[in-house]
Amino acid sequence: EAGVAQSPRYKIIEKRQSVAFWCNPISGHATLYWYQQILGQGPKLLIQFQNNGVVDDSQLPKDRFSAERLKGVDSTLKIQPAKLEDSAVYLCASSSKKQGNIGDTQYFGPGTRLTVL
Amino acid sequence: SQQGEEDPQALSIQEGENATMNCSYKTSINNLQWYRQNSGRGLVHLILIRSNEREKHSGRLRVTLDTSKKSSSLLITASRAADTASYFCATVDTGRRALTFGSGTRLQVQP
């Protein structure tokens, strides 16, 4: 089975520019997550989708970050405008239980490394 | 926010030795999971232990959980150079669904 796909793998932008990341979860996985991992730290959840609905976006900086999951499959995460502190790896993950049951294993993509200059 | 701390932050051992990493957390949890992350790669799920379990094994991995102390440990036996990676514990808090990660332990296994 194909894993979680993400693109691009690397992105370099200047501050105040916009950027978008794309994620294609494992086929049939109802739950999709976006995490931000700053160098030297563990990943931090930004947003969780169940099908195409948002379950948890409490840690998403909504003044500059947005995410959508049209049709409950692919997802995009956008930053507009970017700040220096947004430099990080953005990880997408998906899990299989349709109800997003507690404890289901998450499968991670390779991530997008963003550098903001 | 980070859930807790892993200890040690970095660990260097020789091939064949055992590696032990500890994780502490702060909240009531449903389960605790351990993940591995190779340099520049995504995270790989290693093992999940539920709050009503005390110990779990998977191959060369042994995980313990002490909910009274809010702590867990990951033991890798007979380490190999390929085990070199960062290891993260992550909790699923009671009433939530997403993972809350710790800060990780960077393990270096010298051949």
Tab-separated table of C-alpha atoms in Angstrom:
chain	number	residue	atom	x	y	z
A	1	GLU	CA	0.000	0.000	0.000
A	2	ALA	CA	1.343	3.450	-0.877
A	3	GLY	CA	2.304	5.684	2.019
A	4	VAL	CA	1.407	9.274	2.764
A	5	ALA	CA	2.645	11.546	-0.010
A	6	GLN	CA	3.697	15.141	0.486
A	7	SER	CA	4.978	17.837	-1.820
A	8	PRO	CA	7.109	19.744	-2.203
A	9	ARG	CA	9.883	18.164	-0.131
A	10	TYR	CA	11.732	21.445	0.263
A	11	LYS	CA	10.709	25.078	-0.038
A	12	ILE	CA	12.640	28.292	0.496
A	13	ILE	CA	10.765	31.579	0.590
A	14	GLU	CA	11.256	35.098	1.885
A	15	LYS	CA	9.286	36.415	4.824
A	16	ARG	CA	5.875	37.829	3.986
A	17	GLN	CA	5.567	35.521	0.977
A	18	SER	CA	2.915	32.796	0.738
A	19	VAL	CA	3.448	29.058	0.538
A	20	ALA	CA	1.269	25.975	0.203
A	21	PHE	CA	1.901	22.346	1.022
A	22	TRP	CA	0.050	19.348	-0.324
A	23	CYS	CA	-0.710	15.989	1.268
A	24	ASN	CA	-2.241	12.817	-0.128
A	25	PRO	CA	-3.078	10.366	2.689
A	26	ILE	CA	-3.149	6.614	2.517
A	27	SER	CA	-6.160	5.484	0.515
A	28	GLY	CA	-9.211	5.019	2.689
A	29	HIS	CA	-7.831	6.837	5.713
A	30	ALA	CA	-10.541	9.075	7.102
A	31	THR	CA	-8.415	11.076	9.529
A	32	LEU	CA	-5.693	13.467	8.395
A	33	TYR	CA	-3.316	15.504	10.543
A	34	TRP	CA	-0.882	18.349	9.915
A	35	TYR	CA	2.031	18.759	12.331
A	36	GLN	CA	4.743	21.408	12.595
A	37	GLN	CA	8.183	20.222	13.724
A	38	ILE	CA	10.694	22.901	14.596
A	39	LEU	CA	14.328	21.807	14.586
A	40	GLY	CA	15.231	19.982	17.781
A	41	GLN	CA	11.639	19.593	18.955
A	42	GLY	CA	8.883	17.052	18.674
A	43	PRO	CA	6.028	17.547	16.214
A	44	LYS	CA	3.166	19.794	17.265
A	45	LEU	CA	-0.355	19.267	15.967
A	46	LEU	CA	-1.677	22.107	13.832
A	47	ILE	CA	-4.964	20.681	12.606
A	48	GLN	CA	-6.874	17.402	12.464
A	49	PHE	CA	-9.522	16.509	9.867
A	50	GLN	CA	-12.090	13.758	10.039
A	51	ASN	CA	-13.147	13.237	6.414
A	52	ASN	CA	-13.525	16.856	5.267
A	53	GLY	CA	-14.473	18.311	8.643
A	54	VAL	CA	-12.134	19.940	11.159
A	55	VAL	CA	-11.871	18.077	14.480
A	56	ASP	CA	-9.144	20.082	16.199
A	57	ASP	CA	-7.487	23.317	15.062
A	58	SER	CA	-6.832	24.779	18.491
A	59	GLN	CA	-3.091	25.201	17.846
A	60	LEU	CA	-3.370	26.534	14.305
A	61	PRO	CA	-2.312	30.225	14.050
A	62	LYS	CA	-5.422	31.194	12.138
A	63	ASP	CA	-4.262	34.705	11.334
A	64	ARG	CA	-1.742	33.278	8.873
A	65	PHE	CA	-2.314	29.523	8.527
A	66	SER	CA	-5.207	27.858	6.764
A	67	ALA	CA	-5.936	24.288	5.736
A	68	GLU	CA	-8.574	22.485	3.790
A	69	ARG	CA	-9.426	18.950	2.876
A	70	LEU	CA	-11.782	19.052	-0.052
A	71	LYS	CA	-13.742	15.861	-0.721
A	72	GLY	CA	-12.180	14.255	2.333
A	73	VAL	CA	-9.034	13.052	0.549
A	74	ASP	CA	-6.137	15.391	-0.316
A	75	SER	CA	-5.325	18.321	1.889
A	76	THR	CA	-3.461	21.599	1.515
A	77	LEU	CA	-1.880	23.726	4.222
A	78	LYS	CA	-1.197	27.367	3.436
A	79	ILE	CA	0.828	30.051	5.189
A	80	GLN	CA	0.177	33.665	4.266
A	81	PRO	CA	2.216	35.697	5.036
A	82	ALA	CA	5.162	33.630	6.263
A	83	LYS	CA	7.333	34.678	9.192
A	84	LEU	CA	10.874	33.659	10.063
A	85	GLU	CA	9.599	31.501	12.934
A	86	ASP	CA	7.578	29.388	10.500
A	87	SER	CA	10.795	27.687	9.382
A	88	ALA	CA	10.140	24.048	10.213
A	89	VAL	CA	9.267	20.665	8.776
A	90	TYR	CA	5.557	20.277	8.080
A	91	LEU	CA	4.424	16.704	8.484
A	92	CYS	CA	1.203	15.175	7.256
A	93	ALA	CA	-0.158	11.980	8.804
A	94	SER	CA	-3.231	9.845	8.332
A	95	SER	CA	-4.996	7.125	10.258
A	96	SER	CA	-7.540	4.566	9.283
A	97	LYS	CA	-10.389	4.258	11.743
A	98	LYS	CA	-13.384	6.025	10.290
A	99	GLN	CA	-14.412	7.468	13.620
A	100	GLY	CA	-10.892	8.646	14.369
A	101	ASN	CA	-10.947	6.404	17.375
A	102	ILE	CA	-8.559	7.113	20.135
A	103	GLY	CA	-5.299	5.210	19.793
A	104	ASP	CA	-5.261	4.415	16.093
A	105	THR	CA	-1.798	4.361	14.549
A	106	GLN	CA	-0.805	7.405	12.538
A	107	TYR	CA	1.249	7.014	9.362
A	108	PHE	CA	3.486	9.953	8.534
A	109	GLY	CA	4.641	11.361	5.232
A	110	PRO	CA	8.270	12.453	4.630
A	111	GLY	CA	7.456	16.082	5.386
A	112	THR	CA	8.099	19.420	3.704
A	113	ARG	CA	11.087	21.362	4.989
A	114	LEU	CA	10.290	25.082	4.878
A	115	THR	CA	12.978	27.739	5.206
A	116	VAL	CA	11.835	31.339	5.578
A	117	LEU	CA	14.565	33.916	4.902
B	1	SER	CA	2.620	22.554	23.548
B	2	GLN	CA	4.939	19.665	24.346
B	3	GLN	CA	3.490	16.962	26.553
B	4	GLY	CA	6.591	16.188	28.514
B	5	GLU	CA	10.242	15.440	28.468
B	6	GLU	CA	12.334	12.604	27.222
B	7	ASP	CA	15.450	11.658	29.096
B	8	PRO	CA	18.216	11.651	28.114
B	9	GLN	CA	18.121	14.216	25.315
B	10	ALA	CA	21.021	12.425	23.639
B	11	LEU	CA	22.504	8.949	24.042
B	12	SER	CA	25.566	7.382	22.451
B	13	ILE	CA	26.262	3.667	22.791
B	14	GLN	CA	28.207	0.901	21.105
B	15	GLU	CA	26.621	-1.626	18.800
B	16	GLY	CA	25.313	-4.599	20.779
B	17	GLU	CA	24.592	-2.600	23.928
B	18	ASN	CA	21.107	-1.877	25.214
B	19	ALA	CA	19.581	1.600	24.986
B	20	THR	CA	17.019	2.894	27.463
B	21	MET	CA	15.003	6.068	26.956
B	22	ASN	CA	12.533	7.535	29.395
B	23	CYS	CA	9.492	9.694	28.868
B	24	SER	CA	7.446	11.666	31.338
B	25	TYR	CA	4.056	13.213	30.701
B	26	LYS	CA	1.655	15.453	32.550
B	27	THR	CA	-1.930	14.545	31.795
B	28	SER	CA	-4.308	11.595	31.994
B	29	ILE	CA	-3.787	9.458	28.918
B	30	ASN	CA	-5.571	6.847	26.889
B	31	ASN	CA	-2.385	5.400	25.448
B	32	LEU	CA	1.272	6.180	24.844
B	33	GLN	CA	3.142	5.522	21.627
B	34	TRP	CA	6.790	5.522	20.593
B	35	TYR	CA	7.989	6.739	17.189
B	36	ARG	CA	11.352	6.725	15.453
B	37	GLN	CA	12.581	9.461	13.122
B	38	ASN	CA	15.643	9.022	10.974
B	39	SER	CA	17.487	12.169	9.951
B	40	GLY	CA	15.465	14.092	7.386
B	41	ARG	CA	12.728	11.476	7.252
B	42	GLY	CA	9.177	11.089	8.518
B	43	LEU	CA	8.180	9.388	11.734
B	44	VAL	CA	7.684	5.639	11.955
B	45	HIS	CA	5.364	4.105	14.535
B	46	LEU	CA	7.137	1.580	16.758
B	47	ILE	CA	4.769	0.477	19.501
B	48	LEU	CA	1.606	1.486	21.349
B	49	ILE	CA	0.850	0.755	24.997
B	50	ARG	CA	-2.589	1.395	26.480
B	51	SER	CA	-3.140	2.986	29.860
B	52	ASN	CA	-4.259	-0.315	31.388
B	53	GLU	CA	-1.098	-2.117	30.237
B	54	ARG	CA	2.205	-2.133	32.100
B	55	GLU	CA	4.598	-3.717	29.634
B	56	LYS	CA	4.690	-4.554	25.969
B	57	HIS	CA	7.224	-6.208	23.676
B	58	SER	CA	7.859	-6.021	19.951
B	59	GLY	CA	10.981	-7.696	18.608
B	60	ARG	CA	13.971	-5.988	20.257
B	61	LEU	CA	11.743	-3.317	21.797
B	62	ARG	CA	10.322	-3.353	25.298
B	63	VAL	CA	8.068	-0.586	26.566
B	64	THR	CA	6.886	-0.066	30.108
B	65	LEU	CA	4.245	2.303	31.382
B	66	ASP	CA	3.700	3.537	34.941
B	67	THR	CA	0.561	5.671	35.015
B	68	SER	CA	0.988	6.449	38.714
B	69	LYS	CA	4.315	8.124	37.948
B	70	LYS	CA	3.194	9.351	34.512
B	71	SER	CA	6.247	7.840	32.904
B	72	SER	CA	7.255	5.332	30.251
B	73	SER	CA	10.488	3.747	29.128
B	74	LEU	CA	11.647	2.304	25.827
B	75	LEU	CA	14.363	-0.344	25.860
B	76	ILE	CA	16.130	-1.354	22.662
B	77	THR	CA	18.130	-4.518	23.172
B	78	ALA	CA	21.233	-5.531	21.203
B	79	SER	CA	21.344	-2.200	19.380
B	80	ARG	CA	22.512	-1.891	15.799
B	81	ALA	CA	23.982	1.022	13.851
B	82	ALA	CA	20.683	1.169	11.950
B	83	ASP	CA	18.913	2.075	15.210
B	84	THR	CA	20.588	5.488	15.061
B	85	ALA	CA	17.685	7.939	15.020
B	86	SER	CA	15.584	10.233	17.190
B	87	TYR	CA	12.976	8.536	19.324
B	88	PHE	CA	9.798	10.288	20.438
B	89	CYS	CA	7.129	9.334	22.880
B	90	ALA	CA	3.646	10.604	22.143
B	91	THR	CA	0.490	10.457	24.193
B	92	VAL	CA	-3.167	10.384	23.331
B	93	ASP	CA	-4.791	12.298	26.133
B	94	THR	CA	-8.079	11.178	27.609
B	95	GLY	CA	-10.841	12.878	25.662
B	96	ARG	CA	-8.639	13.827	22.719
B	97	ARG	CA	-7.607	12.032	19.566
B	98	ALA	CA	-4.395	13.606	18.316
B	99	LEU	CA	-0.873	12.816	19.488
B	100	THR	CA	1.079	15.102	21.803
B	101	PHE	CA	4.792	14.531	21.326
B	102	GLY	CA	7.706	14.872	23.678
B	103	SER	CA	10.961	16.521	22.739
B	104	GLY	CA	12.757	13.326	21.740
B	105	THR	CA	15.939	11.396	22.477
B	106	ARG	CA	18.685	11.358	19.861
B	107	LEU	CA	20.286	7.924	19.839
B	108	GLN	CA	23.668	7.319	18.210
B	109	VAL	CA	24.797	3.706	17.900
B	110	GLN	CA	28.489	3.421	17.126
B	111	PRO	CA	29.479	0.447	14.933
